[in-house]
XYZ file of C-alpha atoms in Angstrom:
578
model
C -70.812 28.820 258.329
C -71.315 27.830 254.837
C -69.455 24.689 253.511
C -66.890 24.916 250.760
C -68.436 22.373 247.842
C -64.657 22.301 247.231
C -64.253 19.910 249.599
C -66.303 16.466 250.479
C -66.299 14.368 253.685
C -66.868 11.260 251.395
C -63.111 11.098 250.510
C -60.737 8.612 252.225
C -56.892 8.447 252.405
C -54.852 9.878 249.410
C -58.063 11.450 247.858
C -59.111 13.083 251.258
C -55.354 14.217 251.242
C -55.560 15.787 247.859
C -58.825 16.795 247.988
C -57.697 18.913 251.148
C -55.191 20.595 249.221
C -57.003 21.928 246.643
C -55.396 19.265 243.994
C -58.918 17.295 243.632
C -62.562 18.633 243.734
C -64.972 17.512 246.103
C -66.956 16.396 242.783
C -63.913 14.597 241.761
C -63.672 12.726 244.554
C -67.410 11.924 244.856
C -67.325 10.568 241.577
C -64.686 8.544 242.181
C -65.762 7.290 245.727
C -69.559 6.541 244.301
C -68.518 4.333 241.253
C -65.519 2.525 243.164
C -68.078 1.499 245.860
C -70.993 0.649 242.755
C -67.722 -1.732 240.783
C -66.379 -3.160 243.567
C -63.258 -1.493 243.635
C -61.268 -0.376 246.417
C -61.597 3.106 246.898
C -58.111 3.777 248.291
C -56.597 1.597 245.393
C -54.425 3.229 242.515
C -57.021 2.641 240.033
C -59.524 4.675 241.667
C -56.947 7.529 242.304
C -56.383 7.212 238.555
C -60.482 7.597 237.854
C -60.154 11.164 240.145
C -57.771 12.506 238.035
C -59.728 11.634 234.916
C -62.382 13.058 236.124
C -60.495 15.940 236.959
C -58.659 15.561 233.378
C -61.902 16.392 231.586
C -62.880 19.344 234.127
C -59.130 21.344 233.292
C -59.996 20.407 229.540
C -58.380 17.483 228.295
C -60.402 14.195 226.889
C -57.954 11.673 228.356
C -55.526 11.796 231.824
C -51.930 10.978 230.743
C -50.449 9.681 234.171
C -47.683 10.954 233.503
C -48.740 14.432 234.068
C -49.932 13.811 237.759
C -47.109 14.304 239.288
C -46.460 17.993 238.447
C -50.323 18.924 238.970
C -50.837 21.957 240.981
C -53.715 23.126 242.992
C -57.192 24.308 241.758
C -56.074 28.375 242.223
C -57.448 29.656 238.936
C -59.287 32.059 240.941
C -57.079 33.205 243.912
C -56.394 35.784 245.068
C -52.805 35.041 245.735
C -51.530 33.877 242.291
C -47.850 34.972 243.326
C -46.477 32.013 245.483
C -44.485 28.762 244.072
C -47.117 26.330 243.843
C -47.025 22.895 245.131
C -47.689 19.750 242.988
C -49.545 16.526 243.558
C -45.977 14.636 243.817
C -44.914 16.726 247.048
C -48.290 15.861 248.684
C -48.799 12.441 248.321
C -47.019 9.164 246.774
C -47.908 8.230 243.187
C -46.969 4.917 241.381
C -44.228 4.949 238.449
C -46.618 5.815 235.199
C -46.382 2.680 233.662
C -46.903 0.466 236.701
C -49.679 2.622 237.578
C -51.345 2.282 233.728
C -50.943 -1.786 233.419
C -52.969 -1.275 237.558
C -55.760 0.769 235.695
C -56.144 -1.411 232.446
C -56.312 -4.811 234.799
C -58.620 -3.143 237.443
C -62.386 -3.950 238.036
C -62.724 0.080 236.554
C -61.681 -1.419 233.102
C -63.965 -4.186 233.324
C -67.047 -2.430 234.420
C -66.869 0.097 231.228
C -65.877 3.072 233.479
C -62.205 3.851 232.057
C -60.634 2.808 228.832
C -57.025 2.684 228.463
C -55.920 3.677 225.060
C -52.602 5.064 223.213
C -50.922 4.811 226.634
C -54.315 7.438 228.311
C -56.510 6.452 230.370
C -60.403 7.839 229.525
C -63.317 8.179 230.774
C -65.650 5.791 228.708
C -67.549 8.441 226.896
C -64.863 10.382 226.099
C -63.340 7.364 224.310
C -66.314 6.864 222.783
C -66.614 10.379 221.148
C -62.850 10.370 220.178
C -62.971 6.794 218.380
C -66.187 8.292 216.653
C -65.067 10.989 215.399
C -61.868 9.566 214.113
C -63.508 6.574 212.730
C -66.330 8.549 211.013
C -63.947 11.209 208.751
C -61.917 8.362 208.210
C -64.520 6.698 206.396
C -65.374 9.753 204.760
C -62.131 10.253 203.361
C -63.642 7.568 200.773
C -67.250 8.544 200.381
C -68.853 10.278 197.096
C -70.316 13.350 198.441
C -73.437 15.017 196.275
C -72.398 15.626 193.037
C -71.818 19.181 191.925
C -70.318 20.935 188.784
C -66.520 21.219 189.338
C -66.694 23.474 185.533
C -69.051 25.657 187.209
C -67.170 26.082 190.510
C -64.161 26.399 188.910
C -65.680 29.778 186.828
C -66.838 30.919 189.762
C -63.394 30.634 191.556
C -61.500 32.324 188.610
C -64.217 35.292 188.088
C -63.434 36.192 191.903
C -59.370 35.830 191.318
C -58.895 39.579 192.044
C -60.724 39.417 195.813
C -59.594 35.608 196.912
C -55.996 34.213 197.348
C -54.627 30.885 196.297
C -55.444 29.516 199.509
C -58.871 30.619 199.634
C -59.625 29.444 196.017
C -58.216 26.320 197.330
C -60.268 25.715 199.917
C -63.231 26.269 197.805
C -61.916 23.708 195.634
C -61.503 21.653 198.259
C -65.168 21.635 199.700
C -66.607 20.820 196.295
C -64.198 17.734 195.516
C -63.871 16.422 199.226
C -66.584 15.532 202.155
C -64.617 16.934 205.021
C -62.731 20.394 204.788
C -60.756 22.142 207.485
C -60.497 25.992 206.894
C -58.234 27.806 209.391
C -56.652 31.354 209.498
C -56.308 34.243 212.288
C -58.521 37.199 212.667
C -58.650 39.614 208.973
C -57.394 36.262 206.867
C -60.178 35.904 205.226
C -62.084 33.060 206.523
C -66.167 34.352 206.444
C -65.386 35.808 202.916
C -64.121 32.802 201.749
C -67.392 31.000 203.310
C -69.331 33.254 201.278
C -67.354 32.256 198.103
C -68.077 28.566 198.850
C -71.535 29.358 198.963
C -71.617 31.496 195.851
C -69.843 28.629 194.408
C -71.450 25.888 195.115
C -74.821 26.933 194.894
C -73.941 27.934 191.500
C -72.292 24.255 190.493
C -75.462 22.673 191.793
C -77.955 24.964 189.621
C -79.127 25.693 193.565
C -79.958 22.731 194.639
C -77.818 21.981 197.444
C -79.144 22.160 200.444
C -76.932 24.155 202.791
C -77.252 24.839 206.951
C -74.906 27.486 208.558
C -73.958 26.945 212.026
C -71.712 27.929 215.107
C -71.082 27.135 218.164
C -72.907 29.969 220.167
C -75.886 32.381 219.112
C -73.514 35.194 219.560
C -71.289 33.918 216.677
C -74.146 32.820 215.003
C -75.395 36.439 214.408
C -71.883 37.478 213.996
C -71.601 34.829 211.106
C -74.900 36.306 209.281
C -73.573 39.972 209.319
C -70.173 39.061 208.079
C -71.228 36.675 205.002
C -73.657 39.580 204.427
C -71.348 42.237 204.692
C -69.006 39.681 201.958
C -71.937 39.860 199.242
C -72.577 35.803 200.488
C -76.437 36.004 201.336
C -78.113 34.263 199.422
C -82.493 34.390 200.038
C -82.155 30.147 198.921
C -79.873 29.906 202.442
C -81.266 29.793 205.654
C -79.392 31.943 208.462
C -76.806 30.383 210.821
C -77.993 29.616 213.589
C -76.383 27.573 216.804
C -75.004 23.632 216.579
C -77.743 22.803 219.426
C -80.433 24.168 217.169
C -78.720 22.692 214.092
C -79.051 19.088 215.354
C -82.279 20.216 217.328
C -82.282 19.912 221.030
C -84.557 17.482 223.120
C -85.797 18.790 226.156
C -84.068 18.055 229.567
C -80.943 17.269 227.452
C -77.926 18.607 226.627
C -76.144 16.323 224.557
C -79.140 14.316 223.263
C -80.705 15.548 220.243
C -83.080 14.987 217.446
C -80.738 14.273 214.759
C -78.190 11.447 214.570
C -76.989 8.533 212.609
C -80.734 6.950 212.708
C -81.951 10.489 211.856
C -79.342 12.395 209.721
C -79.138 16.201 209.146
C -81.086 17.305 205.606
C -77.881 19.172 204.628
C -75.704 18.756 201.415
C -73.480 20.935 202.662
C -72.544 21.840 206.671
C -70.525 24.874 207.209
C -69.639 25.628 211.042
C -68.027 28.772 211.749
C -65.787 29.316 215.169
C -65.108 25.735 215.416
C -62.585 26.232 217.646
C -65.231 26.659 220.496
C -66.741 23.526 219.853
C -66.254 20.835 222.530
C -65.528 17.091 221.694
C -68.619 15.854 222.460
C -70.752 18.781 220.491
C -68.491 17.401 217.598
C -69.168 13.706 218.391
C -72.589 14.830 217.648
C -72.476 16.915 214.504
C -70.524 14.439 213.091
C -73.380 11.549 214.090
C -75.402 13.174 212.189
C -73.982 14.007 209.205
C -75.263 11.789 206.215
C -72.360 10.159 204.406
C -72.646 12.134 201.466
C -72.701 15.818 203.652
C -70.018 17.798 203.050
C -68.440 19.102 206.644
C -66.247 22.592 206.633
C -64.990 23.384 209.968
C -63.962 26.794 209.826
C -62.133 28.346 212.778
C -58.483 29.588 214.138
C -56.435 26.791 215.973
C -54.809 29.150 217.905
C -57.550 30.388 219.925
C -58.944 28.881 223.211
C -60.150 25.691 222.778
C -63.790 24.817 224.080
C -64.854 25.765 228.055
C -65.152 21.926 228.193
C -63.214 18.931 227.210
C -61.316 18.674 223.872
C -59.319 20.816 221.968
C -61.347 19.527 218.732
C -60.454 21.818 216.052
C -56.266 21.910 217.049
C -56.634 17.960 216.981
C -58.416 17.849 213.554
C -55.901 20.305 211.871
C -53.059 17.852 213.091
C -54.617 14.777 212.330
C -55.917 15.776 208.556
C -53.313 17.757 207.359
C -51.677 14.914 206.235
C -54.478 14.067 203.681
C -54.826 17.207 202.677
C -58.129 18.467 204.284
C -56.721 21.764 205.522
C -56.700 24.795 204.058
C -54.675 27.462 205.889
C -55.129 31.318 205.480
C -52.235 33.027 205.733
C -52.500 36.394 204.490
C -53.626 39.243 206.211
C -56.342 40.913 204.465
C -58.191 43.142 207.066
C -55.691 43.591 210.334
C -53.057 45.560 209.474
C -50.161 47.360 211.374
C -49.252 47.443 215.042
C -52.088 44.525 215.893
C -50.887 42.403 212.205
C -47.563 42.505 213.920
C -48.471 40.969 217.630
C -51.288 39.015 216.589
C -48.264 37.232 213.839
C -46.028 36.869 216.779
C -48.130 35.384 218.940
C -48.611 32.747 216.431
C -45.114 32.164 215.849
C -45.083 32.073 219.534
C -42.034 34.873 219.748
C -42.142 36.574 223.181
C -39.152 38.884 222.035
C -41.190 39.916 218.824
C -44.574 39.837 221.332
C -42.985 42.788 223.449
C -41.599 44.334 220.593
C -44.981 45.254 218.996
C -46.494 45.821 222.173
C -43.747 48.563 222.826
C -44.006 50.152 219.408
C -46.097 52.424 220.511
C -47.915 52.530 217.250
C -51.780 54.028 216.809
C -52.997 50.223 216.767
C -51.588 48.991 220.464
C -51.190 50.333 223.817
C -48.868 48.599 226.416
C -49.780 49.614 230.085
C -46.918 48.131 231.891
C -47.979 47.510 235.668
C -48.312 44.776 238.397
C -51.506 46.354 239.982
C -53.799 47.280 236.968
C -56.060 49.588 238.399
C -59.220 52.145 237.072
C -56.986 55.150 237.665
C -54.781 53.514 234.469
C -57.911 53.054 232.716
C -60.202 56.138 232.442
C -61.549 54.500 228.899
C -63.403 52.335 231.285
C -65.706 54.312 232.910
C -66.006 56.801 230.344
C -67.388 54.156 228.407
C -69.719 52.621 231.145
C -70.916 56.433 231.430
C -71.988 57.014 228.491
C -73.651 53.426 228.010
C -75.555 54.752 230.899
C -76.437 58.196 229.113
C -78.074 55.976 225.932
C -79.940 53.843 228.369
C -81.617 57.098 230.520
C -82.494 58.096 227.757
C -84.000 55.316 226.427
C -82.114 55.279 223.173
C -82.172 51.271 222.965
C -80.486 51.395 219.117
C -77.884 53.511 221.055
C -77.127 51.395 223.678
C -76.806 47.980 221.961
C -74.425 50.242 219.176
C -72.110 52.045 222.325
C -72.230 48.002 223.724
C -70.223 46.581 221.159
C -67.806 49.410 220.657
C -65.906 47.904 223.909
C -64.868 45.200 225.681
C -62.869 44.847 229.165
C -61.226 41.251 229.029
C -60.162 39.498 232.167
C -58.706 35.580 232.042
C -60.328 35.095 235.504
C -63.389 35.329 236.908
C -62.484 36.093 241.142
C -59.559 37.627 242.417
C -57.919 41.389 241.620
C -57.745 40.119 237.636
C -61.437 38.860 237.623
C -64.370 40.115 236.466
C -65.916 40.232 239.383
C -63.382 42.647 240.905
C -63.305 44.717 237.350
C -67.354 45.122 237.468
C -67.687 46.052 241.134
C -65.095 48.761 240.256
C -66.986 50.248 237.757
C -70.151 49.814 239.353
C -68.432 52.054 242.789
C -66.640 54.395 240.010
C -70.820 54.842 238.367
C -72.268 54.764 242.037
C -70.194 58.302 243.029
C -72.580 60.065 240.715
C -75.528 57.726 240.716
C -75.853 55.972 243.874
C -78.834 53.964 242.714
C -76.099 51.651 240.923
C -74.987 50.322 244.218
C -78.632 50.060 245.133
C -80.645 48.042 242.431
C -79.757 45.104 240.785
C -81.478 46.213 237.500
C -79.872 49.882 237.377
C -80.576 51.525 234.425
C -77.033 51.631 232.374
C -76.441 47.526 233.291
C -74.705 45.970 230.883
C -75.766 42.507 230.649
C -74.739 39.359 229.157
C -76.595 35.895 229.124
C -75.000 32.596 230.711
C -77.617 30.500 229.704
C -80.100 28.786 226.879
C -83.474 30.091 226.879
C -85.394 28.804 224.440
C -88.929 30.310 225.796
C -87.645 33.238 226.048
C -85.600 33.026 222.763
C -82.422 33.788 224.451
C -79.064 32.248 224.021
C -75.503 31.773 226.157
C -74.194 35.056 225.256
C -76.038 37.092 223.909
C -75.127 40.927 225.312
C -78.337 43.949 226.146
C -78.492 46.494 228.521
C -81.227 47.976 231.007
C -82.774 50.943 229.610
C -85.109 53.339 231.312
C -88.935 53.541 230.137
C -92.304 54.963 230.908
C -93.276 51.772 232.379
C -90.265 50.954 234.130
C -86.672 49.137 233.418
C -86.491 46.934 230.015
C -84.012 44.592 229.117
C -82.968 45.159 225.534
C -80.423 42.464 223.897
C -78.761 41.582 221.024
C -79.836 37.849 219.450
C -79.196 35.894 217.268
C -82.993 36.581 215.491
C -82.316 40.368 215.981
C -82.762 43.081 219.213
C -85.272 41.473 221.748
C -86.871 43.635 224.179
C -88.336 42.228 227.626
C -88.588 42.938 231.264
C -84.690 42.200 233.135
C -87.097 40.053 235.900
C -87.830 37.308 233.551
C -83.973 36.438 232.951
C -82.586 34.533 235.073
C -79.175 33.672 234.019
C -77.521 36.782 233.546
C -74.319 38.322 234.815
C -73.005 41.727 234.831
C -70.843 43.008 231.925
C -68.868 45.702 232.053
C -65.481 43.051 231.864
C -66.363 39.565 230.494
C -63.844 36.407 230.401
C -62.026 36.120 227.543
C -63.893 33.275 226.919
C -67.158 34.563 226.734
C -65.532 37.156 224.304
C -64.521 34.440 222.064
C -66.997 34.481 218.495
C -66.945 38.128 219.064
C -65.286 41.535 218.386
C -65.230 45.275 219.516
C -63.530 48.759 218.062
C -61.688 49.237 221.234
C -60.642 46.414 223.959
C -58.524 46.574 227.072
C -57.156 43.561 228.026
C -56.384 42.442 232.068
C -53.369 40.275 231.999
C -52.996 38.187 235.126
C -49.586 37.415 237.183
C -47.234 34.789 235.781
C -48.284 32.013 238.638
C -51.808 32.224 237.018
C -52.851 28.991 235.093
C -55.170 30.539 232.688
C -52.147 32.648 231.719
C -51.723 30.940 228.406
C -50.628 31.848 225.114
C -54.232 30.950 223.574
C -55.734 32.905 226.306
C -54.007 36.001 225.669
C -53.570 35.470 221.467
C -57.719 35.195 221.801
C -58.017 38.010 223.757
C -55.762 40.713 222.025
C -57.048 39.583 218.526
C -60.823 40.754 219.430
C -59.774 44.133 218.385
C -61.159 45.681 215.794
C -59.500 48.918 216.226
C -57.414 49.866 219.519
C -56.031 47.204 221.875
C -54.681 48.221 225.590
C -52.890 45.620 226.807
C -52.201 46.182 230.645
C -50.070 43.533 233.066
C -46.749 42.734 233.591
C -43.960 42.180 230.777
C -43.152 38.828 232.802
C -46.720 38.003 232.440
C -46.701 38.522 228.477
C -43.685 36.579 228.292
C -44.561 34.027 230.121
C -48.146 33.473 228.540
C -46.531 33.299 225.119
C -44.273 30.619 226.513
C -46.650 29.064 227.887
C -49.073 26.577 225.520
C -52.547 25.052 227.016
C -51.831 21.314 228.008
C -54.748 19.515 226.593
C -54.312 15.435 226.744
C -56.247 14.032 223.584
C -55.692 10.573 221.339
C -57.848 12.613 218.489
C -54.888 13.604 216.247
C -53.282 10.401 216.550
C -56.664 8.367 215.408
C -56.815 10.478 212.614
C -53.654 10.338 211.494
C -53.536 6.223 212.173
């Protein structure tokens, strides 16, 4: 029988308890257990329940644990199969101290002392987390007085007014704003704008600086990267002077064995004038902690990226903090007209930022060209023919070896899921069409490199000059099955046994999606008990369409994921606005 890493044998009373129940981890009660015993504090003690839940805090996505939330936790089922039941919370399961009792216990307990947890703005943190927070607030403080390298606000300004006829007010201000200020924050939803205004910055700026500012393009994944060449190309940006984006960890140059550590920092500054990362909405807190390390004090910093998306796959909500916390000085710049997405998908994607589940359902019912509504509690392939039809003829390209084909018929469709396990997971949704390609070409069921795979990378690969995902598919050759993918440096061909960290793509996470866009996307809505079921979840997911979106789930499921905001607990904002 093979044990459940959910659970642990280390934990004792209330954490074995909630650990039991699916409330705690088994690695969040390890942690806990391991440091208590290393301090000196009593594991069964308040304070170390309190050091669980951080640690559990930062896992769900938030930098800080406000106590006050621990009461109305519910169980780790984010990947049930049974998402339908009332949930239980952490307050029917086990006694918890009043909040503020419980926070003066933590800030006076041998956790404190040792440098474990901080207790700040009424949170309680995990000491690095602080320590990223306080840096990045203190840092673009400070640089809220800093002369950044001098450019030629005449010259800008011509360039600004020649473009008049393709750039709003707000984009000409946030051009503006990037040559007269270190830190800018651009933001704006899908077809606003954003990468053509990056290109005017760059047109702009290089021209106020006779060329001579040096500039580095990054984002957050190689994936977006790419995506961020091909659009500022695409918006007359390129310039032969710039070097191409490429990813943050490249950027700031990672050290081996290290994922955090990295060759540039305060001691060893990036050679940048000017920093522009793209999709910073995907970029965790302590990614940013980083970047903004190593930024020299006269760098200017745009962050360019759309609040209302999911936040980063770990902890922080970086870019919604930094919008709140500098808009009061002015530092943000916010697109608000539509110049790409029009119609039926202008409509939802509008209401889902005003966060209107009545105007939500209303443009999903339209029943416009743009937006199709399949209204169901048991999505299923038999609603869905799109799906294999597209996996078939993905298949088609890659028997007959047409690698240009494949990687073009890739990106023409995505199959979003919120979950991973369960009937609205990925999983599920790829061994569906894997049976539906298997009726005709049983050697699907049979080889893990079938020819037709669609593949997408989970992982860093630097030898191989791979990155976390980046999308290919197996095509058939004369000497056997290759592995074509898309990267960040351009198609890369190589044989499917050398990659290791790889997982099947005919339906991705929304997540993984995120940095990314397709013609046509059909998006799997989970049950209203689900906790991914979010309104940034399902905003992010129906705003990857470029063309047709299918949206397919329940109406109480739509309505209750635009009622429903992601609970991230952060001091960020508040620093910044302090």
């Amino acid at each position: 029988m093979t044990a459940d890493p959910a659970l642990t044998i280390v934990a004792e009373g209330r954490l074995a308890t909630l650990n039991e129940a699916g409330f705690l981890d088994g690695s969040d009660c390890v942690v806990a257990t391991r440091i208590c015993r290393q301090v000196g504090e009593e594991v069964g003690s308040d304070a170390a329940l309190a050091l669980a839940f951080a640690v559990r805090a930062v896992r769900d996505g938030s930098t800080a644990l406000s106590l006050e939330s621990v009461a109305g936790l519910t169980a780790d089922v984010d990947d049930a199969d049974d998402l339908d039941s009332e949930p239980p919370t952490v307050g029917g399961a086990v006694e918890l101290p009043e909040p503020g009792a419980w926070l003066e216990t933590v800030r006076s307990s041998g956790l404190v002392a040792a440098g474990v947890l901080r207790v700040d703005l009424g949170l309680v943190y995990l000491d690095r987390y602080h320590a990223d927070e306080r840096l990045i607030a203190d840092a673009l403080r400070a640089r809220r007085e800093v002369a950044v390298a001098p450019v030629d606000l005449a010259v800008v300004e011509e360039v600004v007014l020649a473009t008049t006829p393709e750039l709003d007010e707000a984009q000409q201000a946030a051009v503006r704003s990037v040559a007269e200020r270190a830190t800018t924050v651009l933001t704006g939803g899908p077809g606003m704008g954003k990468t053509h205004t990056i290109a005017s910055v760059l047109r702009a700026l290089s021209a106020g600086s006779g060329g001579s500012l040096r500039i580095g393009l990054a984002a957050p994944t190689g994936k977006a990267a790419a995506r961020m060449n091909e659009m500022i190309e695409a918006s007359d940006g390129g310039d032969a002077t710039i070097s191409p984006a490429v990813t943050l960890h490249r950027m700031l140059g990672s050290l081996p064995g290290s994922y955090l550590r990295f060759r540039h920092d305060a001691r060893n500054p990036l050679p940048h004038d000017l920093v522009i990362v793209d999709e910073a909405s995907m970029v965790s807190l302590g990614m940013m902690a980083r970047l903004i390390d190593a930024l020299a004090p006269a760098t200017r910093l745009l962050l360019v990226g759309d609040p209302d998306q999911l936040a980063s796959i770990e902890a922080g909500s970086v870019l919604a903090d930094l919008v709140r916390g500098l808009e009061p000085d002015g530092s943000v710049v916010r697109l608000t007209k539509d110049h790409r997405v029009q119609g039926d998908r202008a409509d939802l994607a509008a209401a889902f930022r005003a966060g209107d589940p009545d105007a939500v359902l209303g443009a999903v019912d339209s029943g416009g060209a743009g937006v199709t509504f399949v209204d169901t509690e048991g999505p299923s392939l038999d609603l869905l023919p799109e799906v294999v039809e597209h996996a078939v003829r993905l298949r088609d390209f890659a028997l007959s070896g047409d690698a240009d084909g494949a990687l073009a018929h890739l990106d023409t469709f995505r199959l979003l899921c919120a979950h991973r396990t369960g009937p609205f997971g990925t999983r599920h949704w790829n061994q569906l069409v894997e049976r539906a390609l298997a009726v005709h070409a049983p050697e699907v069921a049979l080889q893990a490199m079938y020819i037709g795979r669609p593949i997408l990378v989970t992982r860093n690969d630097y030898g191989l000059g791979v990155r976390n995902g980046d999308s290919g598919v197996i095509i058939r050759t004369d000497d056997g099955p290759l592995a074509v993918l898309q990267t960040a440096s351009g198609p890369l061909s190589l044989s499917p046994w050398r990659l290791s960290d790889i997982e099947t793509m005919h339906a991705m996470t929304v997540h993984k999606a995120q940095g990314s866009q397709a013609e046509n996307v059909v998006v799997i809505v989970p049950p209203p008990r689900s906790r991914l079921l979010t309104r940034e979840m399902l905003y992010t997911a129906v705003t990857r369409a470029q063309g047709h979106l299918t949206i397919v789930g329940s109406r109480d499921a739509v309505r209750g994921a635009v009622q429903t905001t992601a609970q991230r607990s952060s001091g960020l904002a508040e620093r910044l606005v302090g």
